[in-house]
Coordinates of C-alpha atoms in Angstrom, one line a residue:
M1 CA 82.9 138.0 88.7
D2 CA 86.7 136.3 88.8
T3 CA 89.5 137.4 91.2
K4 CA 92.8 137.3 92.2
I5 CA 93.9 136.1 95.4
G6 CA 97.4 137.1 96.9
S7 CA 100.3 133.9 97.9
V8 CA 99.0 131.7 100.2
D9 CA 102.0 130.9 103.2
T10 CA 100.8 127.4 104.5
C11 CA 103.9 126.3 106.3
K12 CA 104.9 123.1 104.0
P13 CA 107.8 123.2 101.3
A14 CA 107.0 120.8 99.6
C15 CA 103.6 122.7 99.1
N16 CA 105.3 126.0 97.9
D17 CA 104.9 126.4 94.8
L18 CA 100.9 126.4 94.9
A19 CA 101.7 130.0 95.9
S20 CA 101.7 131.3 93.3
P21 CA 98.2 131.4 90.6
A22 CA 99.9 129.7 87.9
N23 CA 99.8 126.9 89.9
W24 CA 95.7 127.6 90.3
R25 CA 93.4 126.0 88.0
R26 CA 90.8 128.2 87.4
C27 CA 87.4 127.7 85.9
H28 CA 85.1 130.7 83.9
H29 CA 81.7 130.5 82.8
S30 CA 80.3 127.8 82.1
K31 CA 82.6 125.3 80.9
L32 CA 82.9 122.3 82.3
C33 CA 85.0 122.2 85.5
S34 CA 87.0 118.9 84.6
T35 CA 90.1 120.7 84.8
N36 CA 90.0 121.5 88.8
L37 CA 90.8 117.4 88.8
T38 CA 94.1 118.6 88.9
A39 CA 94.2 119.8 91.6
D40 CA 92.9 116.5 92.7
G41 CA 96.6 114.7 91.4
Y42 CA 97.9 117.4 92.1
A43 CA 97.3 116.8 95.6
R44 CA 97.7 112.9 96.1
S45 CA 101.7 114.0 95.1
R46 CA 102.8 117.5 97.2
G47 CA 99.7 117.0 99.8
V48 CA 97.6 119.9 99.1
G49 CA 95.9 121.4 96.2
A50 CA 94.6 124.2 95.0
C51 CA 91.6 125.5 92.8
V52 CA 90.4 129.0 92.1
V53 CA 86.4 129.7 90.0
T54 CA 84.1 131.9 89.0
F55 CA 81.0 132.6 91.4
T56 CA 78.4 130.2 91.5
V57 CA 78.9 128.9 86.8
G58 CA 82.4 127.1 88.3
G59 CA 81.0 126.3 91.5
L60 CA 78.8 124.6 91.4
S61 CA 80.4 122.9 87.9
V62 CA 83.8 122.1 90.2
L63 CA 81.4 120.9 92.9
N64 CA 82.4 117.8 91.7
A65 CA 85.3 117.5 91.7
I66 CA 85.8 118.7 95.5
A67 CA 83.4 116.1 96.5
G68 CA 86.2 113.3 95.0
A69 CA 88.6 115.1 97.1
Y70 CA 86.5 114.8 99.8
S71 CA 85.0 111.5 99.7
E72 CA 89.7 110.7 99.2
N73 CA 90.4 112.9 102.5
L74 CA 92.5 114.8 100.3
P75 CA 93.8 118.2 101.1
L76 CA 92.0 120.8 98.8
I77 CA 91.2 124.9 98.7
C78 CA 88.5 125.7 96.7
I79 CA 88.5 129.7 95.4
V80 CA 85.8 130.9 94.7
G81 CA 85.8 135.0 93.4
G82 CA 82.2 136.3 95.0
P83 CA 80.0 138.7 94.0
N84 CA 81.2 142.8 94.8
S85 CA 81.0 142.8 99.1
N86 CA 78.0 146.2 98.5
D87 CA 75.9 144.1 96.8
Y88 CA 75.3 141.9 99.8
G89 CA 72.1 141.6 101.3
T90 CA 70.7 143.8 98.1
N91 CA 67.5 142.7 95.7
R92 CA 70.0 142.7 93.2
I93 CA 70.2 139.9 90.4
L94 CA 73.6 138.5 88.7
H95 CA 74.9 137.0 86.1
H96 CA 76.5 133.5 86.7
T97 CA 74.1 132.9 89.3
I98 CA 70.4 131.5 89.2
G99 CA 69.1 134.7 88.9
L100 CA 68.0 135.2 92.6
P101 CA 68.9 137.7 95.1
D102 CA 70.2 135.6 97.5
F103 CA 73.6 135.2 97.2
S104 CA 73.7 131.1 99.3
Q105 CA 72.7 129.3 96.6
E106 CA 76.8 128.5 96.4
L107 CA 77.8 128.2 100.4
R108 CA 74.8 126.1 101.5
C109 CA 75.6 122.6 98.0
F110 CA 79.3 123.4 99.6
Q111 CA 78.6 122.6 103.5
T112 CA 78.4 119.1 102.3
V113 CA 81.3 118.9 100.9
T114 CA 84.2 120.8 102.3
C115 CA 85.1 120.7 106.1
F116 CA 85.2 124.5 106.8
Q117 CA 83.7 127.8 104.6
A118 CA 85.0 130.8 104.6
V119 CA 82.7 134.2 103.2
V120 CA 84.7 136.6 102.7
T121 CA 83.6 140.2 102.3
N122 CA 85.5 143.2 104.2
L123 CA 89.4 142.8 105.1
E124 CA 89.1 142.9 108.3
D125 CA 89.0 139.8 109.4
A126 CA 90.6 138.5 106.1
H127 CA 93.3 136.8 107.2
E128 CA 92.0 134.8 110.2
L129 CA 89.3 133.4 107.5
I130 CA 91.6 132.4 104.9
D131 CA 94.3 131.1 107.6
T132 CA 91.9 129.2 110.3
A133 CA 90.1 127.9 106.4
I134 CA 93.7 126.6 104.7
S135 CA 94.8 125.3 108.6
T136 CA 91.6 123.4 108.9
S137 CA 92.2 121.8 105.1
L138 CA 95.3 120.7 106.8
K139 CA 94.2 119.4 110.1
E140 CA 91.2 117.8 108.9
S141 CA 92.9 116.8 105.3
K142 CA 89.7 117.8 103.7
P143 CA 88.4 120.4 100.9
V144 CA 87.3 124.1 102.6
Y145 CA 85.4 126.7 100.6
I146 CA 87.0 130.7 100.7
S147 CA 84.4 133.2 98.5
I148 CA 86.5 136.0 98.6
S149 CA 84.6 139.3 97.4
C150 CA 85.8 140.7 93.5
N151 CA 86.4 143.7 94.4
L152 CA 88.8 142.9 97.9
P153 CA 91.8 141.7 96.3
G154 CA 94.4 143.6 96.0
L155 CA 92.8 146.1 98.0
P156 CA 95.9 147.1 100.8
H157 CA 94.5 146.6 104.1
P158 CA 97.4 146.9 107.7
T159 CA 96.0 143.0 108.5
F160 CA 97.9 141.7 105.7
S161 CA 101.8 141.6 105.8
R162 CA 104.1 142.8 102.0
E163 CA 105.5 139.2 103.0
P164 CA 102.9 136.2 104.1
V165 CA 103.2 135.6 107.8
P166 CA 104.1 132.0 108.8
F167 CA 101.9 130.1 111.1
S168 CA 102.2 126.9 112.5
L169 CA 99.4 124.0 112.7
S170 CA 99.1 122.9 116.6
P171 CA 100.0 119.0 116.1
K172 CA 97.4 116.4 116.6
L173 CA 98.6 114.1 120.4
S174 CA 97.3 110.5 120.9
N175 CA 96.0 110.1 124.6
Q176 CA 99.0 108.4 126.1
M177 CA 96.9 106.5 128.3
G178 CA 94.4 105.8 126.3
L179 CA 97.9 105.1 123.6
D180 CA 99.9 102.7 126.6
A181 CA 96.0 100.4 126.3
A182 CA 95.4 99.9 123.0
V183 CA 99.0 98.6 122.2
E184 CA 98.9 96.0 125.1
A185 CA 95.6 94.9 124.0
A186 CA 96.7 94.5 120.6
A187 CA 100.1 93.1 121.4
E188 CA 98.3 90.7 123.2
F189 CA 95.2 89.9 120.5
L190 CA 98.2 89.5 117.8
N191 CA 100.2 87.7 119.9
K192 CA 98.2 84.3 120.5
G193 CA 97.7 84.2 117.1
V194 CA 98.5 81.6 115.5
K195 CA 99.3 83.3 111.9
P196 CA 98.6 86.2 111.7
V197 CA 98.1 89.2 108.9
L198 CA 98.7 93.2 108.2
V199 CA 95.9 94.8 105.4
G200 CA 96.9 98.2 104.9
G201 CA 93.9 100.6 103.7
P202 CA 93.8 103.6 102.8
K203 CA 93.3 106.1 104.8
L204 CA 97.4 105.7 105.8
R205 CA 97.9 108.5 104.1
V206 CA 95.5 110.7 105.6
A207 CA 97.3 109.2 109.3
K208 CA 100.9 109.9 108.0
A209 CA 101.0 106.5 109.0
C210 CA 103.0 104.8 105.8
D211 CA 106.2 104.8 107.3
A212 CA 104.4 102.8 110.7
F213 CA 103.1 100.4 108.4
V214 CA 105.9 99.6 107.5
E215 CA 107.5 99.2 110.3
L216 CA 105.4 97.2 112.5
A217 CA 105.8 95.2 108.9
D218 CA 109.7 95.1 110.0
A219 CA 108.8 94.8 113.2
C220 CA 106.2 91.4 112.5
G221 CA 107.0 89.5 110.2
Y222 CA 103.9 88.6 108.6
A223 CA 102.3 88.5 105.6
L224 CA 101.9 92.1 104.6
S225 CA 99.3 92.7 102.0
V226 CA 96.8 95.6 100.6
M227 CA 93.9 97.0 100.1
P228 CA 93.2 98.3 96.4
S229 CA 92.5 101.5 97.8
A230 CA 95.7 101.9 99.0
K231 CA 98.5 100.3 96.1
G232 CA 101.2 102.6 95.9
L233 CA 100.9 103.5 99.5
V234 CA 102.9 100.4 100.9
P235 CA 105.5 99.4 99.5
E236 CA 105.0 96.2 96.6
H237 CA 109.2 95.3 97.0
H238 CA 108.8 94.2 100.8
P239 CA 110.5 91.0 101.5
H240 CA 106.9 89.5 102.8
F241 CA 104.2 91.6 101.2
I242 CA 101.7 89.2 99.5
G243 CA 99.6 91.3 97.1
T244 CA 96.3 93.3 97.2
Y245 CA 93.6 91.9 99.1
W246 CA 89.8 91.8 97.5
G247 CA 88.3 89.0 98.2
A248 CA 86.8 87.7 95.2
V249 CA 89.5 89.5 93.2
S250 CA 92.0 89.4 95.2
T251 CA 95.8 88.9 93.6
A252 CA 96.8 85.4 93.5
F253 CA 96.8 82.8 96.6
C254 CA 96.3 86.8 99.5
A255 CA 92.6 86.2 100.0
E256 CA 93.1 82.5 100.7
I257 CA 96.3 83.5 102.9
V258 CA 94.6 86.9 104.6
E259 CA 90.2 84.8 104.8
S260 CA 92.2 81.9 106.3
A261 CA 94.4 83.7 109.2
D262 CA 92.9 84.2 112.8
T263 CA 94.0 87.2 113.4
Y264 CA 94.1 89.9 111.1
L265 CA 95.1 94.0 112.0
F266 CA 93.3 96.1 109.2
A267 CA 95.2 99.7 109.2
G268 CA 92.1 102.5 107.9
P269 CA 89.9 100.7 106.0
I270 CA 87.4 101.7 103.9
F271 CA 85.0 98.7 103.8
N272 CA 82.5 99.8 101.3
D273 CA 79.9 98.1 98.5
Y274 CA 83.3 98.1 95.9
S275 CA 86.2 96.8 98.2
S276 CA 84.4 94.2 99.7
V277 CA 82.5 93.0 96.5
G278 CA 79.3 93.3 96.7
Y279 CA 79.3 92.7 100.5
S280 CA 81.1 89.3 99.8
L281 CA 84.6 88.9 102.6
L282 CA 85.2 86.2 104.4
L283 CA 86.7 88.4 107.3
R284 CA 85.1 88.2 111.0
K285 CA 84.5 91.3 113.1
E286 CA 85.5 89.1 116.5
K287 CA 89.3 88.2 114.0
A288 CA 89.6 92.3 113.7
I289 CA 91.9 94.2 114.6
I290 CA 90.5 97.7 113.3
V291 CA 92.9 100.9 112.8
Q292 CA 91.5 104.6 112.5
P293 CA 93.1 107.0 111.8
D294 CA 92.3 108.3 115.5
R295 CA 91.1 104.6 116.8
V296 CA 91.3 101.7 117.4
L297 CA 89.3 98.8 117.7
I298 CA 90.1 95.3 118.6
G299 CA 87.9 92.8 117.6
N300 CA 84.0 93.2 119.3
G301 CA 85.7 96.2 121.3
P302 CA 87.4 96.8 123.5
A303 CA 88.0 100.3 121.0
F304 CA 90.3 102.4 121.9
G305 CA 89.9 106.7 120.9
C306 CA 92.4 109.9 120.3
V307 CA 94.9 108.1 119.7
L308 CA 96.3 108.1 116.4
M309 CA 96.8 105.5 114.4
K310 CA 101.0 107.0 113.2
D311 CA 101.7 106.9 117.3
F312 CA 99.9 103.3 117.7
L313 CA 101.3 101.7 114.5
K314 CA 105.0 102.9 115.6
A315 CA 104.5 101.6 119.8
L316 CA 103.1 98.3 119.5
S317 CA 106.3 97.0 117.0
K318 CA 108.4 97.3 120.2
R319 CA 106.1 95.6 121.5
I320 CA 105.3 92.6 119.2
K321 CA 105.9 89.2 118.8
R322 CA 108.2 88.2 114.7
N323 CA 105.9 85.5 113.5
T324 CA 106.2 84.8 110.2
T325 CA 104.0 81.4 109.4
S326 CA 101.6 83.6 107.5
Y327 CA 104.5 84.8 105.0
E328 CA 105.8 81.1 105.5
N329 CA 102.0 79.4 104.6
Y330 CA 101.7 82.0 101.5
H331 CA 105.3 80.8 100.4
R332 CA 104.1 77.5 100.9
I333 CA 101.1 77.3 98.2
Y334 CA 102.7 79.9 95.7
V335 CA 102.3 79.3 92.2
P336 CA 103.6 82.7 89.7
E337 CA 100.5 83.4 87.3
G338 CA 101.1 82.6 83.4
H339 CA 102.0 84.9 81.1
P340 CA 99.2 85.8 78.1
L341 CA 99.1 83.8 76.0
K342 CA 101.8 84.4 72.5
S343 CA 100.2 86.7 69.8
G344 CA 100.1 85.5 65.9
P345 CA 101.3 87.8 64.0
K346 CA 98.9 91.0 63.2
E347 CA 96.7 89.1 65.7
P348 CA 94.4 91.8 66.7
L349 CA 96.0 92.5 70.4
R350 CA 94.3 91.4 73.9
V351 CA 94.2 92.9 76.7
N352 CA 97.0 90.6 79.2
V353 CA 99.5 91.5 76.4
L354 CA 98.8 95.4 76.5
F355 CA 99.7 95.3 80.7
E356 CA 102.5 92.3 80.5
H357 CA 104.3 95.8 77.9
I358 CA 103.5 98.4 80.1
Q359 CA 104.2 96.6 83.5
K360 CA 108.4 96.0 81.2
M361 CA 107.4 100.4 81.1
L362 CA 107.4 101.3 85.3
S363 CA 111.0 102.2 87.1
S364 CA 111.6 104.4 90.1
E365 CA 110.9 106.9 87.4
T366 CA 107.5 106.5 86.5
A367 CA 103.8 106.7 88.2
V368 CA 100.7 105.0 87.4
I369 CA 97.1 107.0 87.4
A370 CA 94.2 104.8 86.2
E371 CA 91.2 105.3 85.3
T372 CA 88.1 104.1 87.0
G373 CA 86.3 101.4 84.6
D374 CA 88.8 97.9 84.4
S375 CA 91.9 99.8 84.1
W376 CA 91.2 99.1 88.1
F377 CA 91.8 95.6 88.0
N378 CA 94.4 95.5 85.3
C379 CA 96.7 98.6 86.6
Q380 CA 96.4 96.5 90.1
K381 CA 97.8 93.6 89.0
L382 CA 101.1 95.2 87.5
K383 CA 104.5 94.9 90.5
L384 CA 105.1 98.7 91.5
P385 CA 109.3 99.1 91.4
R386 CA 110.4 101.1 94.4
G387 CA 109.8 104.4 94.4
C388 CA 107.2 103.8 90.9
G389 CA 104.1 106.1 91.5
Y390 CA 100.1 104.6 91.5
E391 CA 96.7 107.3 92.0
F392 CA 93.0 105.7 91.4
Q393 CA 89.6 106.8 92.7
M394 CA 88.6 104.0 94.5
Q395 CA 85.9 105.2 96.9
Y396 CA 84.4 108.4 94.7
G397 CA 84.9 106.6 91.6
S398 CA 83.9 109.8 88.8
I399 CA 84.4 108.3 85.5
G400 CA 86.6 110.8 83.9
W401 CA 88.5 111.5 87.0
S402 CA 92.2 109.9 85.7
V403 CA 92.1 112.8 83.0
G404 CA 92.5 115.7 84.9
A405 CA 93.9 113.9 87.9
T406 CA 97.4 113.1 85.7
L407 CA 97.7 116.6 85.0
G408 CA 97.8 117.6 88.0
Y409 CA 100.0 114.4 89.4
A410 CA 102.5 115.2 86.5
Q411 CA 102.5 118.7 87.5
A412 CA 103.3 118.2 90.8
V413 CA 106.2 115.2 89.9
P414 CA 107.9 116.9 86.9
E415 CA 111.0 114.9 87.4
K416 CA 108.4 111.4 87.3
R417 CA 107.1 110.5 83.9
V418 CA 103.8 109.3 84.5
I419 CA 102.0 106.3 82.5
A420 CA 97.7 106.6 82.8
C421 CA 95.3 104.2 81.5
I422 CA 92.4 104.9 80.1
G423 CA 88.9 103.9 78.9
D424 CA 87.7 105.5 76.3
G425 CA 84.5 105.6 77.3
S426 CA 86.0 108.2 80.1
F427 CA 88.5 109.6 78.1
Q428 CA 85.5 111.9 76.9
V429 CA 83.6 112.8 79.7
T430 CA 87.2 115.2 80.2
A431 CA 89.6 115.2 77.0
Q432 CA 90.0 119.0 76.4
D433 CA 93.1 118.3 79.2
V434 CA 95.2 117.0 77.4
S435 CA 95.1 120.6 75.6
T436 CA 96.6 121.8 79.3
M437 CA 99.0 118.9 79.5
L438 CA 100.7 120.3 76.1
R439 CA 100.4 123.6 77.4
N440 CA 102.7 122.7 80.7
G441 CA 104.4 120.5 78.5
Q442 CA 104.5 118.0 80.4
K443 CA 105.8 113.8 78.7
T444 CA 103.3 111.7 80.4
I445 CA 102.7 108.5 78.3
I446 CA 98.5 107.7 78.2
F447 CA 97.1 104.5 77.1
L448 CA 93.5 105.5 75.6
I449 CA 91.9 101.8 75.8
N450 CA 89.9 102.1 72.8
N451 CA 86.9 99.0 73.1
G452 CA 83.7 101.1 72.0
G453 CA 81.7 101.4 75.6
Y454 CA 81.8 102.1 79.4
T455 CA 83.0 97.9 80.1
I456 CA 82.7 98.5 83.6
E457 CA 78.9 99.5 83.3
V458 CA 78.8 96.3 81.3
E459 CA 79.4 94.4 83.7
I460 CA 77.6 95.5 85.7
H461 CA 74.1 96.2 84.4
D462 CA 74.6 96.3 80.8
G463 CA 72.1 98.6 78.2
P464 CA 72.1 100.0 75.1
Y465 CA 73.5 103.4 77.4
N466 CA 77.1 101.3 77.4
V467 CA 77.4 101.4 74.1
I468 CA 79.2 105.3 72.8
K469 CA 80.1 106.8 69.8
N470 CA 83.2 106.6 68.3
W471 CA 86.0 108.4 68.1
N472 CA 89.0 109.6 65.7
Y473 CA 90.9 109.5 69.1
T474 CA 95.2 110.3 67.7
G475 CA 92.8 112.8 65.5
L476 CA 91.2 115.0 68.3
V477 CA 94.7 114.9 69.8
D478 CA 96.4 115.3 67.0
A479 CA 94.4 119.0 66.2
I480 CA 94.0 120.1 70.4
H481 CA 97.9 119.8 69.9
N482 CA 97.7 121.8 66.5
G483 CA 101.2 122.3 65.1
E484 CA 102.0 123.7 69.4
G485 CA 104.0 122.4 71.5
K486 CA 105.9 118.4 72.1
C487 CA 102.9 115.5 71.2
W488 CA 103.3 112.9 69.3
T489 CA 99.5 110.7 68.5
T490 CA 99.6 106.8 67.5
K491 CA 97.0 104.3 66.5
V492 CA 98.4 100.2 67.6
F493 CA 96.0 97.5 66.3
C494 CA 98.4 94.2 67.3
E495 CA 101.8 93.9 70.1
E496 CA 103.9 94.3 67.0
E497 CA 103.0 97.1 66.4
L498 CA 102.6 98.0 70.6
I499 CA 106.1 97.6 70.9
E500 CA 106.6 99.8 68.4
A501 CA 105.3 102.5 69.6
I502 CA 106.4 101.8 73.0
E503 CA 110.1 101.6 71.6
N504 CA 109.2 105.5 70.7
A505 CA 107.3 106.7 73.1
T506 CA 110.8 105.9 75.6
G507 CA 113.4 106.9 72.4
P508 CA 112.4 109.1 70.2
K509 CA 109.9 110.4 71.4
K510 CA 110.3 110.6 75.5
D511 CA 110.1 114.0 75.4
C512 CA 106.6 114.1 73.9
L513 CA 103.9 113.9 75.5
C514 CA 102.3 110.2 73.9
F515 CA 99.3 110.0 73.0
I516 CA 99.0 105.3 72.4
E517 CA 95.2 104.3 71.3
V518 CA 94.7 100.7 71.6
I519 CA 92.5 99.3 69.7
V520 CA 90.3 95.7 71.6
H521 CA 87.8 93.6 71.3
K522 CA 84.6 94.8 73.1
D523 CA 84.9 91.8 75.1
D524 CA 88.4 91.8 76.0
T525 CA 88.2 92.7 80.3
S526 CA 90.1 91.1 82.9
K527 CA 88.4 87.9 85.1
E528 CA 88.7 90.1 88.1
L529 CA 85.9 92.6 85.8
L530 CA 83.6 90.1 85.5
E531 CA 83.8 88.7 88.2
W532 CA 83.5 92.0 90.3
G533 CA 80.9 93.1 88.5
S534 CA 78.4 89.7 89.1
R535 CA 79.0 90.4 92.5
V536 CA 78.7 94.0 92.9
S537 CA 75.2 93.8 90.0
A538 CA 73.8 90.6 92.5
A539 CA 74.9 93.5 95.5
N540 CA 72.7 95.7 94.0
S541 CA 69.9 94.5 92.6
R542 CA 68.9 92.6 96.4
P543 CA 65.0 92.7 97.0
P544 CA 63.7 94.8 99.7
N545 CA 63.3 93.4 103.0
P546 CA 59.7 92.1 103.8
Q547 CA 58.6 94.9 106.3

């Protein structure tokens, strides 16, 4: 039940190469669909991604990746090669299914993690269904599901022209009266503040409001911060940038400035147990303006609907009074963080030393992919130069996400060198994606941090299930490489070996996929993970409320 789909025109020039089936990830038979995380990584860079899978056995495998894209507000088009159109409504049992003549199981599973579902069983309305699915994905910034009967692709039909017919999406518009009222109320609220601050959230991406947010930051002069899942969406070279606001595990002096402010504007926040460090943020609703993609809430009220974030931030930047007090307070109290202790000769490598060297590798020609785990916290402390990309999956937090996402992101931006920081436990889930990286000639640098287990889980709830079987990771990648393509692997135990490895990866091996296995102690974690883990554990283990 495999299928090939004709070209797709999204009317987005940056995404035209999605029209080629060569850029769609395919899953066949019972193979784990980890590779379809590639579409997630691709969508983060190009604005939309697509994957093509087999009916049910492929669809249910890719469901986890689709759910992750849904949680992260990524437009992703999942195309399924469905049953022969003549088999619908019959009593026939098909392979790749659960053995029942009801073909709706896959569709029902996708209904909760996609914003539109199209089942194409005839050519009469196929073009309308496909166009509606694609346009809905782009408008809602969510995945969609398209099932196409396997006997339909390639058949001529008068509703399909030789070339794709362009179509334009109707732009979303703000209610002008609501926008004016929201801006006036917000300006009055903020202009009364003594030391207001700005905090960017992850929904800046879906609202396409990153530039408008920077415009507001330029105009107001407030201290500027980001939530952890918004890292990379706001330029860290901005003169008033003070770091990541993440409650008790914020970057140095950032939480103190944000939580002591008398007013704050959060643009596109997501407050969950992870971003709130086990619901421990010291924020007060009556002090906050919360701006969502199409809604503005000021304090405990009023709320304004049908107001687009981009329009609101742009209009507010023209009404706001400049106030640099919060940034001046930050500048006054800030003390630069120290450097890791100097390593002795051949001393076992420490994680903080590793990331000190990764910091030096960053430039406008690189991008960082941070895996779920301690890399969240270590990568969060990296200072991103102008133009340096950054991605991680916080809301869904799927262990193993980064390997496929690295593949997709690197494919989308071949001009950048992707640096992926991946734990050994995560890598074991999706290691096979390295094969596709090599087949596509990618030149990613993977730092495989081998500490013998699921360290983030240890800090939340420890047990023997967090210890994993150790692999010869460099040997595995060498076997996958098999002498075909450009690949270089090495294993490092100390700082001297790390320095040499980085010099090779950025010098003689700069055109290779470089896999650097870093051996560190199982208890070598960031202090932020220790704090965060204990707070999240406390939140998870709250006893039931009395009934």
